Coordinates of C-alpha atoms and ligand atoms in Angstrom, one line a residue:
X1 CA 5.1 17.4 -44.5
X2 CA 5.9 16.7 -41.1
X3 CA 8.6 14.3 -39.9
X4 CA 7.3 11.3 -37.8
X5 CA 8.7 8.2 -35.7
X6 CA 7.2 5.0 -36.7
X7 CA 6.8 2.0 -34.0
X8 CA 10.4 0.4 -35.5
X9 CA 11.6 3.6 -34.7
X10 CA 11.9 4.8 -38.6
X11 CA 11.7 8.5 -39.1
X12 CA 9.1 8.8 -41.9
X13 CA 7.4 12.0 -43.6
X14 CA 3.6 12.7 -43.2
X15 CA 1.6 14.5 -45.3
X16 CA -0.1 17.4 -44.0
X17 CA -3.3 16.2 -45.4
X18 CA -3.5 13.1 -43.7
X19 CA -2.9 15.3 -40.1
X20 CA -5.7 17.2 -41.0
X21 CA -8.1 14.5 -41.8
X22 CA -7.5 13.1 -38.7
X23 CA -8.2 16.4 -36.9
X24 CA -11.7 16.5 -38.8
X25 CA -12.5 13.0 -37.4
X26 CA -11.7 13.3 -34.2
X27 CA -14.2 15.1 -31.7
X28 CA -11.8 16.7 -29.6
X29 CA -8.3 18.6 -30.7
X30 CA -5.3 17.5 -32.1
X31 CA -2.7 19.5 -31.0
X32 CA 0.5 19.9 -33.7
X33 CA 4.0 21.5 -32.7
X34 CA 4.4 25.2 -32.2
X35 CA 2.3 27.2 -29.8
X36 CA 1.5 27.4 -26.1
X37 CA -0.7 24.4 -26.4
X38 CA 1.7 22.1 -27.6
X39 CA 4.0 22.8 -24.9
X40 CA 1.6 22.6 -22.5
X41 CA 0.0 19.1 -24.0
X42 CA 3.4 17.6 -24.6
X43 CA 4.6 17.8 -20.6
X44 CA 4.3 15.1 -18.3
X45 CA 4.4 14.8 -14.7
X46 CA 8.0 14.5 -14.4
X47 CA 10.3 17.3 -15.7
X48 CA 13.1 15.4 -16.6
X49 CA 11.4 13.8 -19.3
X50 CA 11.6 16.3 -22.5
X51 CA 10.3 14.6 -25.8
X52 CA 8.5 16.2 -28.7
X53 CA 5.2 13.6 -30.4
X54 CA 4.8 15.2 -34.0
X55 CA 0.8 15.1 -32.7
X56 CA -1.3 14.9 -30.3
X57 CA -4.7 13.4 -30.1
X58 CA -7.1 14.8 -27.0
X59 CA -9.9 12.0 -27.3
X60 CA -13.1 13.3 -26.3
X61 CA -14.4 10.1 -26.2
X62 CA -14.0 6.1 -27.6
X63 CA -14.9 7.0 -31.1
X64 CA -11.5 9.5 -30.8
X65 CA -9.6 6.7 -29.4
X66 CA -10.6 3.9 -32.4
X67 CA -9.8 7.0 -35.0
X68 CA -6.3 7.6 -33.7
X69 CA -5.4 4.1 -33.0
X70 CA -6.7 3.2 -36.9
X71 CA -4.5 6.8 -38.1
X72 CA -1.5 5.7 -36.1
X73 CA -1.6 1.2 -37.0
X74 CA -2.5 2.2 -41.0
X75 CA 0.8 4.5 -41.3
X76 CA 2.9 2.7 -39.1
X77 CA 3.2 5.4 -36.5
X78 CA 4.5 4.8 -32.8
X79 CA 2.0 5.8 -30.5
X80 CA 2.2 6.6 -26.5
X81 CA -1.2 6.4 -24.8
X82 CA -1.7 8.9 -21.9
X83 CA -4.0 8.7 -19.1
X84 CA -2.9 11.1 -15.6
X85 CA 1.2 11.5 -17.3
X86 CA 2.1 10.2 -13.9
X87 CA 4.5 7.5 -15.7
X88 CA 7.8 7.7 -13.3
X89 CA 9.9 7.1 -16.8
X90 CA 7.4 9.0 -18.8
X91 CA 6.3 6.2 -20.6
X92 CA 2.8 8.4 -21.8
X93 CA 4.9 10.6 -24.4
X94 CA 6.8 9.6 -27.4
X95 CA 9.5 11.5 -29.8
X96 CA 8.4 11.7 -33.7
X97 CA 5.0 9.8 -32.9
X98 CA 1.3 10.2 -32.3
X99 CA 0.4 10.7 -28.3
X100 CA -3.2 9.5 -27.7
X101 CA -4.0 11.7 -24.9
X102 CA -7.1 10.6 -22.7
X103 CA -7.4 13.5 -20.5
X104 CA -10.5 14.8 -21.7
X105 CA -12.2 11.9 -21.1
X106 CA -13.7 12.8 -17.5
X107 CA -16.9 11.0 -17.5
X108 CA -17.9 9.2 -13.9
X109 CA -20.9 7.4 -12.7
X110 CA -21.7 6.7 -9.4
X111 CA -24.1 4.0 -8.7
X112 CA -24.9 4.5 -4.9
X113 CA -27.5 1.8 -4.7
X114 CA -25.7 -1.1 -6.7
X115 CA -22.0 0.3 -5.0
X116 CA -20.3 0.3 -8.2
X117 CA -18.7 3.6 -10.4
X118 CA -17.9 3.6 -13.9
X119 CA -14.9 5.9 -14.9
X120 CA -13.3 6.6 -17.8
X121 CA -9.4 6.7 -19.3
X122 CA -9.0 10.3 -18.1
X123 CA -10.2 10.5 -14.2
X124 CA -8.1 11.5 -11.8
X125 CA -7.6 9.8 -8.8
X126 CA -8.9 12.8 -6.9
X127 CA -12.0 13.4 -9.1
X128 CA -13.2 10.0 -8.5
X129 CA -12.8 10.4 -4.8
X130 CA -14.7 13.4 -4.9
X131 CA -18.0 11.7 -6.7
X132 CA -17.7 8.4 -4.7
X133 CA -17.2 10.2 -1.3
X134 CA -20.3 12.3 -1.9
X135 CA -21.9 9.0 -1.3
X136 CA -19.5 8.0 1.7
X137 CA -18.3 5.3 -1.0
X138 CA -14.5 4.6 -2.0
X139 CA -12.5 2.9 -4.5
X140 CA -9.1 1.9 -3.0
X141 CA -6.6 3.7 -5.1
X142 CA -3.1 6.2 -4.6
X143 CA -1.6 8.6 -2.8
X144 CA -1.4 12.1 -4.7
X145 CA -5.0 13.0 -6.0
X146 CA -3.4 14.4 -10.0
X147 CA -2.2 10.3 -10.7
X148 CA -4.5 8.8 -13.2
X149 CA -6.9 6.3 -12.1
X150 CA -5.8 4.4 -15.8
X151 CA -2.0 3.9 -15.5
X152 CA -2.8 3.4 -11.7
X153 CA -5.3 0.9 -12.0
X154 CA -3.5 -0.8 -14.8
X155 CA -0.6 -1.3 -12.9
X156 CA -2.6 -2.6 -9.2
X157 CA -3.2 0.3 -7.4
X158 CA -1.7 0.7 -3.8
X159 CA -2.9 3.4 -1.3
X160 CA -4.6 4.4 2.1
X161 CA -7.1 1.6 1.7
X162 CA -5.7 -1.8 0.1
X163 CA -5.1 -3.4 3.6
X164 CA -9.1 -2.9 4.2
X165 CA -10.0 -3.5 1.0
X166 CA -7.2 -4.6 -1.3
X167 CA -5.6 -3.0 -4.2
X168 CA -8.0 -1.1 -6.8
X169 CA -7.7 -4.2 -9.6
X170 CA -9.2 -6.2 -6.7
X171 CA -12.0 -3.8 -6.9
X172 CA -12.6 -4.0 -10.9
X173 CA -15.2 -4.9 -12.3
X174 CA -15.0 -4.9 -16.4
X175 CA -13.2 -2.6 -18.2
X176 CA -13.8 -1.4 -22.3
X177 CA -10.9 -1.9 -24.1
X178 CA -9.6 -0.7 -27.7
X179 CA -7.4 -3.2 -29.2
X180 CA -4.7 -2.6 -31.4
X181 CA -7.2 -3.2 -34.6
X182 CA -9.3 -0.4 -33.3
X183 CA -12.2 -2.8 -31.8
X184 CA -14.2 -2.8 -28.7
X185 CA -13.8 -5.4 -26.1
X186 CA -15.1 -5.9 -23.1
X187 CA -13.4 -7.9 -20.6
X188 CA -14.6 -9.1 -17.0
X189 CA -14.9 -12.1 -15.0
X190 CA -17.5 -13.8 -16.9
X191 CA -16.1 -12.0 -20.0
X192 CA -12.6 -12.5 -21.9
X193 CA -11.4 -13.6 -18.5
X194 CA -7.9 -14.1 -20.3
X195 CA -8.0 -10.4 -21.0
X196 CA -9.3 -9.8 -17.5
X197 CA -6.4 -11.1 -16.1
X198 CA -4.2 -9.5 -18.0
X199 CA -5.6 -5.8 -17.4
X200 CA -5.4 -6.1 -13.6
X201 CA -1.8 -5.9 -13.8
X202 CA -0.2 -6.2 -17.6
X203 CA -0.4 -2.7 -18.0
X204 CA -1.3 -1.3 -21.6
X205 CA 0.0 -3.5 -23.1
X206 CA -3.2 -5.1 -24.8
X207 CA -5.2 -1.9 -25.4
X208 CA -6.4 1.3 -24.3
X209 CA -9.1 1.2 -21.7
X210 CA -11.6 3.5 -22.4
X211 CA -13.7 3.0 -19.3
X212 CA -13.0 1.1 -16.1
X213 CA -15.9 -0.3 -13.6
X214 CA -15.2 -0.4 -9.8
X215 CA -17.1 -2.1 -6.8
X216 CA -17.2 0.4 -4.1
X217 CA -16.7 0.1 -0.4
X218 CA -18.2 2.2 2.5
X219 CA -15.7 4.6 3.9
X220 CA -15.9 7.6 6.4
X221 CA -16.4 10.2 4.8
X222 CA -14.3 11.7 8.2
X223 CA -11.1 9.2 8.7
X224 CA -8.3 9.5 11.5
X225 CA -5.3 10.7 9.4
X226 CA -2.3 12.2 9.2
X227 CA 1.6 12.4 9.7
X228 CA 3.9 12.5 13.0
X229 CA 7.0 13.4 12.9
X230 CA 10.2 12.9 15.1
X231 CA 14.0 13.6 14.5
X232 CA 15.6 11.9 12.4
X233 CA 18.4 11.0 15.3
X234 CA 15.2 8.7 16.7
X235 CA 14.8 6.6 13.3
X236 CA 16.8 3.7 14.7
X237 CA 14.8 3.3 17.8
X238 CA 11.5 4.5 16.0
X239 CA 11.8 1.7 13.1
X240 CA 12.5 -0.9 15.8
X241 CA 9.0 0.0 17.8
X242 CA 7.3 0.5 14.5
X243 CA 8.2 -2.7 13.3
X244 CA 6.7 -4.7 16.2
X245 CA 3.7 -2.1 16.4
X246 CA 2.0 -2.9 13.3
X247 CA 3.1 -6.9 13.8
X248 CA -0.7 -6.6 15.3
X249 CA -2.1 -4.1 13.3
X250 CA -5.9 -4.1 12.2
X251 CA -6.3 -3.8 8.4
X252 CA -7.9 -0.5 8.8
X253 CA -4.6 1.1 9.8
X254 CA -2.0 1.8 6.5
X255 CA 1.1 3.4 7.6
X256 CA 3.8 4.7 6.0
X257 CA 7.1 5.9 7.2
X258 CA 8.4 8.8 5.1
X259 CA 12.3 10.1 6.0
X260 CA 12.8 13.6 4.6
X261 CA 13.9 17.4 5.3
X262 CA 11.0 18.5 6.6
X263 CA 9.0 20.8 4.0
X264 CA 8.5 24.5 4.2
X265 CA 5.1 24.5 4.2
X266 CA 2.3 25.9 6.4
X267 CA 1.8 23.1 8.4
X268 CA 4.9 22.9 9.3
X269 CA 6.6 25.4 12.0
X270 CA 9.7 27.1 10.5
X271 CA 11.9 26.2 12.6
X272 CA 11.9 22.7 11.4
X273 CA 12.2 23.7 8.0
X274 CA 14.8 21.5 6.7
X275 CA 15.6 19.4 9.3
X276 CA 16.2 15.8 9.2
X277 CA 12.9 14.3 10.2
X278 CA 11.1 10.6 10.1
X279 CA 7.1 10.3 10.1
X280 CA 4.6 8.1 10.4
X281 CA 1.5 9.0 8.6
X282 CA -1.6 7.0 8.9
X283 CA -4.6 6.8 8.0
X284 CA -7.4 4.5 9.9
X285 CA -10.5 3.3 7.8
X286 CA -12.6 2.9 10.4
X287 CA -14.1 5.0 13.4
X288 CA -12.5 7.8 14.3
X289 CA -12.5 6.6 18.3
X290 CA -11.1 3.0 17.6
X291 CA -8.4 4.4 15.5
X292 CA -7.5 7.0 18.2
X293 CA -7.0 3.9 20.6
X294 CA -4.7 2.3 17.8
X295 CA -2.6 5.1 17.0
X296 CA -1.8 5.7 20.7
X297 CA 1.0 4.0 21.7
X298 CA 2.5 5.0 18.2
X299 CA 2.0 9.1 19.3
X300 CA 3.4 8.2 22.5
X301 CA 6.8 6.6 21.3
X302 CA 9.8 9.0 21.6
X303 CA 9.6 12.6 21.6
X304 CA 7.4 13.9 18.4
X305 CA 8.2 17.3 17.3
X306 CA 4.7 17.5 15.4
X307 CA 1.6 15.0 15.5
X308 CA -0.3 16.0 12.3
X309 CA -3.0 13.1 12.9
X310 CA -6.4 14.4 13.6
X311 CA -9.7 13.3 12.5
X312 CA -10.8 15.1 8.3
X313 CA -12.5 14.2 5.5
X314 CA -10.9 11.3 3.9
X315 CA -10.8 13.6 0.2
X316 CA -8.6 16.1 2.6
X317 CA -6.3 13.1 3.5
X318 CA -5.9 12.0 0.1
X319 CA -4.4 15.5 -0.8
X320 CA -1.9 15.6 2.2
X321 CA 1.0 14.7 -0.5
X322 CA 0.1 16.4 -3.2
X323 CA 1.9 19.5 -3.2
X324 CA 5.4 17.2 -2.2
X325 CA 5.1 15.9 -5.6
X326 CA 4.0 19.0 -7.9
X327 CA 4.4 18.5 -11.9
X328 CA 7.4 19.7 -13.4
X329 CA 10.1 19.2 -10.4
X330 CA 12.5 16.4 -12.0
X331 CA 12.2 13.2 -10.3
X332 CA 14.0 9.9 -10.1
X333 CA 12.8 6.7 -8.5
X334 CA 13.8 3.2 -7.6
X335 CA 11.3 1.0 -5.7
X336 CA 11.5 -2.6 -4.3
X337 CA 9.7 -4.4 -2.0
X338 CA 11.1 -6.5 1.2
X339 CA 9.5 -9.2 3.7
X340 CA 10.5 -7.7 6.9
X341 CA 12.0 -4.8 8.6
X342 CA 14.7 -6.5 10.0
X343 CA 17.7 -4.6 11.6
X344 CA 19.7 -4.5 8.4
X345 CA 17.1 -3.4 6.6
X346 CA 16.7 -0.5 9.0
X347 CA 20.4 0.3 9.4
X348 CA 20.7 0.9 5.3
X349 CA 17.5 2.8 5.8
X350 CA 18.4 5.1 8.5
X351 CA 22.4 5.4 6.9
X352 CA 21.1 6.8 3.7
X353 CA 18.2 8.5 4.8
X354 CA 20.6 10.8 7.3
X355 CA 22.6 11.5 3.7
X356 CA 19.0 13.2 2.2
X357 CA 20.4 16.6 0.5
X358 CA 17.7 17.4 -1.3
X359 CA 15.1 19.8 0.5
X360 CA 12.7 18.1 -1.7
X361 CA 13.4 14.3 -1.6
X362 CA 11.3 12.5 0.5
X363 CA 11.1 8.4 0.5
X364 CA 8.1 6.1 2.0
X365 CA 8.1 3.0 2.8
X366 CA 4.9 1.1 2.9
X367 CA 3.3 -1.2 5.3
X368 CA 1.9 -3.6 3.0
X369 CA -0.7 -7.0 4.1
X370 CA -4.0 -6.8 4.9
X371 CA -6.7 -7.4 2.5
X372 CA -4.6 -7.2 -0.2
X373 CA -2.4 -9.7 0.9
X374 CA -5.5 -12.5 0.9
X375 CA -6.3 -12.3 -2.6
X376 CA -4.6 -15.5 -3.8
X377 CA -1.1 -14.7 -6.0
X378 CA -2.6 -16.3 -9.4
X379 CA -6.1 -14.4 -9.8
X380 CA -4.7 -11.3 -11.0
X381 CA -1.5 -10.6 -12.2
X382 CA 0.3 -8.2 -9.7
X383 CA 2.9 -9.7 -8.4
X384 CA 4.1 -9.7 -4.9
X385 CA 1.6 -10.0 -2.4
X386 CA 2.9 -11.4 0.1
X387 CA 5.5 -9.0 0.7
X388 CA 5.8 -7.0 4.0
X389 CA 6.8 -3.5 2.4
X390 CA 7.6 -1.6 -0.6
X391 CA 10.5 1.2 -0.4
X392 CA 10.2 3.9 -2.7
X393 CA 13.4 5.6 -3.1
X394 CA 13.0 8.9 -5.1
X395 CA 14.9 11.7 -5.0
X396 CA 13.1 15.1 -6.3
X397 CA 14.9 18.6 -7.8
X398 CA 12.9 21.7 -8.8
X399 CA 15.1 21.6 -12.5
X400 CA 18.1 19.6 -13.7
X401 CA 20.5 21.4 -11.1
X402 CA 22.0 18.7 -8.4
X403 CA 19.6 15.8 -10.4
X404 CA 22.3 13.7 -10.6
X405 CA 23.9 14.1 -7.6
X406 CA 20.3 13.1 -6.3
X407 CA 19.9 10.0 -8.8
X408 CA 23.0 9.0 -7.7
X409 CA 21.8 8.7 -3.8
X410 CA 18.5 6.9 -5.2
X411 CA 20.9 4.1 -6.8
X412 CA 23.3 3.7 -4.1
X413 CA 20.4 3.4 -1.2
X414 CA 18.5 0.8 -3.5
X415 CA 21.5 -1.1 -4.2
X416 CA 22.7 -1.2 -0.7
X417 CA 19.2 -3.0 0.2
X418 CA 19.4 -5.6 -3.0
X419 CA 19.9 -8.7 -0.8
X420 CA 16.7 -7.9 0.9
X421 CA 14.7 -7.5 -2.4
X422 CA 11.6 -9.6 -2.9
X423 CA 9.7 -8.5 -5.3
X424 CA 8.7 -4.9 -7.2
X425 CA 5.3 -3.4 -8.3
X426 CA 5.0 -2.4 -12.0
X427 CA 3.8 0.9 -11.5
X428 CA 7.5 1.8 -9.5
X429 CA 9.6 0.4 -12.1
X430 CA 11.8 3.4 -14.2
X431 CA 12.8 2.4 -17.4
X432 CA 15.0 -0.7 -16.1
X433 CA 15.1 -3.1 -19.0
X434 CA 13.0 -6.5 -19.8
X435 CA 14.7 -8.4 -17.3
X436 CA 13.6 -6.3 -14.6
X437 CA 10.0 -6.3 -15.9
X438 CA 10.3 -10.2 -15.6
X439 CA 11.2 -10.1 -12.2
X440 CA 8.6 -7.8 -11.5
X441 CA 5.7 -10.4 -12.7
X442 CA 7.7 -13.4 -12.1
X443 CA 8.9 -16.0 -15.4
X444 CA 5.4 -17.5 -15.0
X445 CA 2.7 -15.1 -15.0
X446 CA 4.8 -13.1 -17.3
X447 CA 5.4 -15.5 -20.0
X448 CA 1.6 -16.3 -19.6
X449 CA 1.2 -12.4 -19.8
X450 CA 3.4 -12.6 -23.4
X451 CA 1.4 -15.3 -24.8
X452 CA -2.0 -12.7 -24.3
X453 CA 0.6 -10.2 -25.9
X454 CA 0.4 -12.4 -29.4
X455 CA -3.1 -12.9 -28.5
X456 CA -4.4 -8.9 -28.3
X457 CA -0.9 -7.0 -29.7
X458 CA 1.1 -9.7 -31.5
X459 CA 2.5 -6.4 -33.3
X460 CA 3.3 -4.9 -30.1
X461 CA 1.3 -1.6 -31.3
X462 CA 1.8 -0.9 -27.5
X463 CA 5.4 -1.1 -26.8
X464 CA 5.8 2.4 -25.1
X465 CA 4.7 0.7 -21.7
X466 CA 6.5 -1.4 -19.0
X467 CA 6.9 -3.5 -22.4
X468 CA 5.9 -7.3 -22.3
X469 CA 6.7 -8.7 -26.5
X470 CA 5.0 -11.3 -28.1
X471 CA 6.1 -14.6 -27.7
Ligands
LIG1 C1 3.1 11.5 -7.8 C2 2.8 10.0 -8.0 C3 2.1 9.3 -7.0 C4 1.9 8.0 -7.2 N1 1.2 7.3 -6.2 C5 0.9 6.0 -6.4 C6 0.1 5.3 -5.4 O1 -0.2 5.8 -4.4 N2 -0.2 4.0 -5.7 C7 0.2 3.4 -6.8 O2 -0.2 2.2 -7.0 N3 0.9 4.0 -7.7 C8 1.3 5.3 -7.5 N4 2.0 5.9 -8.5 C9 2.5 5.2 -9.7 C10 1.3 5.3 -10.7 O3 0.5 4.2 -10.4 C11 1.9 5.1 -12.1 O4 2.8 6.1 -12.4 C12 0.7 5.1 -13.1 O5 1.2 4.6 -14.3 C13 0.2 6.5 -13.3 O6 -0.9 6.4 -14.1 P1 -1.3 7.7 -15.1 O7 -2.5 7.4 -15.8 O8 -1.2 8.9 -14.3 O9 0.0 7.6 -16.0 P2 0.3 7.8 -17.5 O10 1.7 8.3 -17.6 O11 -0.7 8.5 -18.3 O12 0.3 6.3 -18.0 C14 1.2 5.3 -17.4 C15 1.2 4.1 -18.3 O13 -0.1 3.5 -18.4 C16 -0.5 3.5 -19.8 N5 -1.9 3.9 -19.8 C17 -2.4 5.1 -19.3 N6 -3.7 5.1 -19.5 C18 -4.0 4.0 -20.2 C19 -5.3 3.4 -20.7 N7 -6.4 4.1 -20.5 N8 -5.2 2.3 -21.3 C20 -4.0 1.6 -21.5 N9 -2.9 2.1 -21.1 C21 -2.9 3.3 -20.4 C22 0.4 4.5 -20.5 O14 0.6 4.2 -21.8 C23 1.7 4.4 -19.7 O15 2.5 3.3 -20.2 C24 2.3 7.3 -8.3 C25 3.0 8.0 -9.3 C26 3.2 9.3 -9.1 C27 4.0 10.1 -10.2

């Protein structure tokens, strides 16, 4: 017997046999506590989050999803549904309950002639790069290549390209989607728009997307890219020109401004190891000669101890951040967006960000607008369009030692700027309460977003989520 959490929580014996029938339906492994592959399975992106799922379901495909979501609903089990583990608060593993784990579901199909990709529940944002680039295609998407493309795209999807060509759910097509019965259903514009709506934004909380569609857009594959850095002393000024700089800015420049010790990594010379610095790193989707002339007068502000930008493949640009943000280091994050940079604004940023400790904390701010900023408020339901940038506050350790001291900066700096908050994407939420997951859609796009809850999950089968209950 084995000792299991049910969704209410209850801890609840299972019989051995009924684990073992379910690892003879499923085509891929399920993993059961004890041995190196547990451990390994059971671990998320962030290392502060240490929970134990009495099993483990790798899907190798949709038949493995329907069998583990039918084993988990007809025993009551609480289930957490796991697509890249890049969850901030680690929402994609449970205690006591049954994790369906997507991972193994790689499959991706480019279609170079009708500009779309299919990808399934277990892509990587860098994988699908990879394929689509091959064709000089794109989907807009994140940052760090390891996030999933499923939690991402489920959320709204911000990166290097939404102010050419908007977030990724502005670039979804259809998407297959398990309910919490076990069924099939395919939603799209023309197809369970009410479900459509809900996906590009709500989260999992009507089902488990097997496989998402994209439209894809021409990009490089060579972009202008990179980050310059100055000291931190010239922040103040730097904010100040930065803010009216990209008051013009074309929608093939993204910025972001990222305040930090500078790493100790290659690209870096040693002797600014650790030293306050503030960057701007771009990246321009569109020649490499127009975006030299746009970056200019940015390269030419202050005195800039390193100018990183250069013209690469646009696959190369999307790793720049990746090994900032390696699994395992414990991380804490508070995000919110604002509608200006005003000097306020700036003076909180630049007070905090001169209190950084942590060699490893590093917190951007993005330059939102652009493309994604046209798409009207109502047709999908992120929230927050209109804002002018999103702060990302996180603090990073390499294990539990000075975490809280760390945490504790994170929640000062992002209460300091709460009079300034407008709005906050879904995806940067931590676990913050119900309330907070209001805000974050708004009282009527999420009460419409509940009523599709009774609709697809009026059992709230999938609670372990940025949670939206059925009315
Ligand atoms: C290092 C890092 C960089 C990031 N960069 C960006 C960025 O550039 N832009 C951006 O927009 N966001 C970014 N994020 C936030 C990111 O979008 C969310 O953390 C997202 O949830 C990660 O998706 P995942 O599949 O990796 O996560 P998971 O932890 O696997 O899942 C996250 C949530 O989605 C649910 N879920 C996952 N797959 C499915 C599925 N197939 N069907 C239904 N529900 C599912 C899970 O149950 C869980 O609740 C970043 C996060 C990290 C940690």
């Amino acid at each position: 017997m084995t000792t299991v959490t049910t969704a209410t929580s209850q801890r609840v014996q299972l019989d051995e046999h009924a684990a073992d029938e379910l690892a003879t339906t499923l085509r891929g492994e399920l993993v059961r506590p004890g041995g190196g592959a547990y451990e390994q399975r059971r671990r998320v992106w962030n290392g502060s989050i240490d929970r134990h799922p009495a099993l483990i379901a790798r899907c190798a495909g949709v038949a493995d999803v329907i069998a583990a979501v039918r084993f988990a609903r007809t025993r009551g089990l609480g289930v957490a549904v796991r697509g890249g583990g890049h969850s901030f608060p680690g929402y994609s593993v449970c205690d006591g309950g049954l994790v369906i784990d997507l991972s193994p579901m790689k499959g991706i199909r480019v279609d170079p002639e009708a500009g779309t990709a299919r990808a399934q529940a277990g892509v990587l944002i860098g994988e699908l790069d990879r394929e689509t680039q091959a064709f000089g295609l794109a989907v807009p998407a994140g940052i760090v290549t390891h996030t999933g493309v499923a939690g991402l795209t489920l959320g709204g999807g911000m990166g290097w390209l939404m102010r050419k060509y908007g977030l990724t759910i502005d670039q979804l097509r259809s998407v297959d989607v398990i309910t919490a019965d076990g069924d099939l259903v395919k939603a799209s514009a023309t197809e369970n728009v009410d479900l459509f709506w809900g996906v590009r934004g709500g989260g999992g909380n009507f089902g488990i997307v097997t496989e998402f569609e994209f439209q894809l857009n021409p990009l490089g594959p060579v972009v202008l890219g990179g980050p310059i850095y100055w000291p931190m002393a010239e922040s103040p000024k730097l904010l100040r020109f930065y803010r009216d700089w990209i008051a013009d800015a074309p929608d093939e420049l993204m910025t972001m401004v990222v305040h930090r010790r500078a790493p100790a990594v290659s690209f870096v010379p040693p002797e600014l190891h650790g030293q306050l610095v503030v960057s701007v790193a771009a990246c321009y989707a569109g020649s490499v000669e127009d975006g030299e002339k746009v970056l200019r007068p940015l390269r030419e502000f202050g005195s800039p101890v390193l100018d990183l930008c250069e013209p690469k493949p646009f696959v190369v640009h999307q790793s720049m951040f990746d090994p900032i943000f390696p699994h395992g280091w414990w991380y804490y994050f508070r995000a919110c967006d604002v509608a200006e940079l005003t000097d306020e604004v700036i003076d909180i940023t630049v007070e905090h960000a001169t209190r950084i400790r942590s060699p490893l904390t590093a917190f951007p701010i993005w330059h939102l607008g652009g493309a994604m900023a046209r798409v009207g408020e109502d047709e999908t339901v992120f929230n927050g369009r209109a804002a002018g940038h999103t702060f990302n506050i996180s603090a990073a350790t390499e294990t539990a030692d000075g975490f809280d001291e760390e945490r504790e900066w994170v929640r000062t700096f992002w209460s300091a700027l709460a009079p300034f908050h407008t709005s906050v994407y879904v995806n940067f939420l931590m676990d913050e309460g119900n309330d907070r997951i209001r805000q974050a859609y708004g009282p009527a796009k999420y009460d419409r977003l509940a009523a599709l809850k009774r609709r697809y999950d009026p059992g709230n089968f999938f609670r372990l989520n940025q949670n939206i209950p059925p009315v």
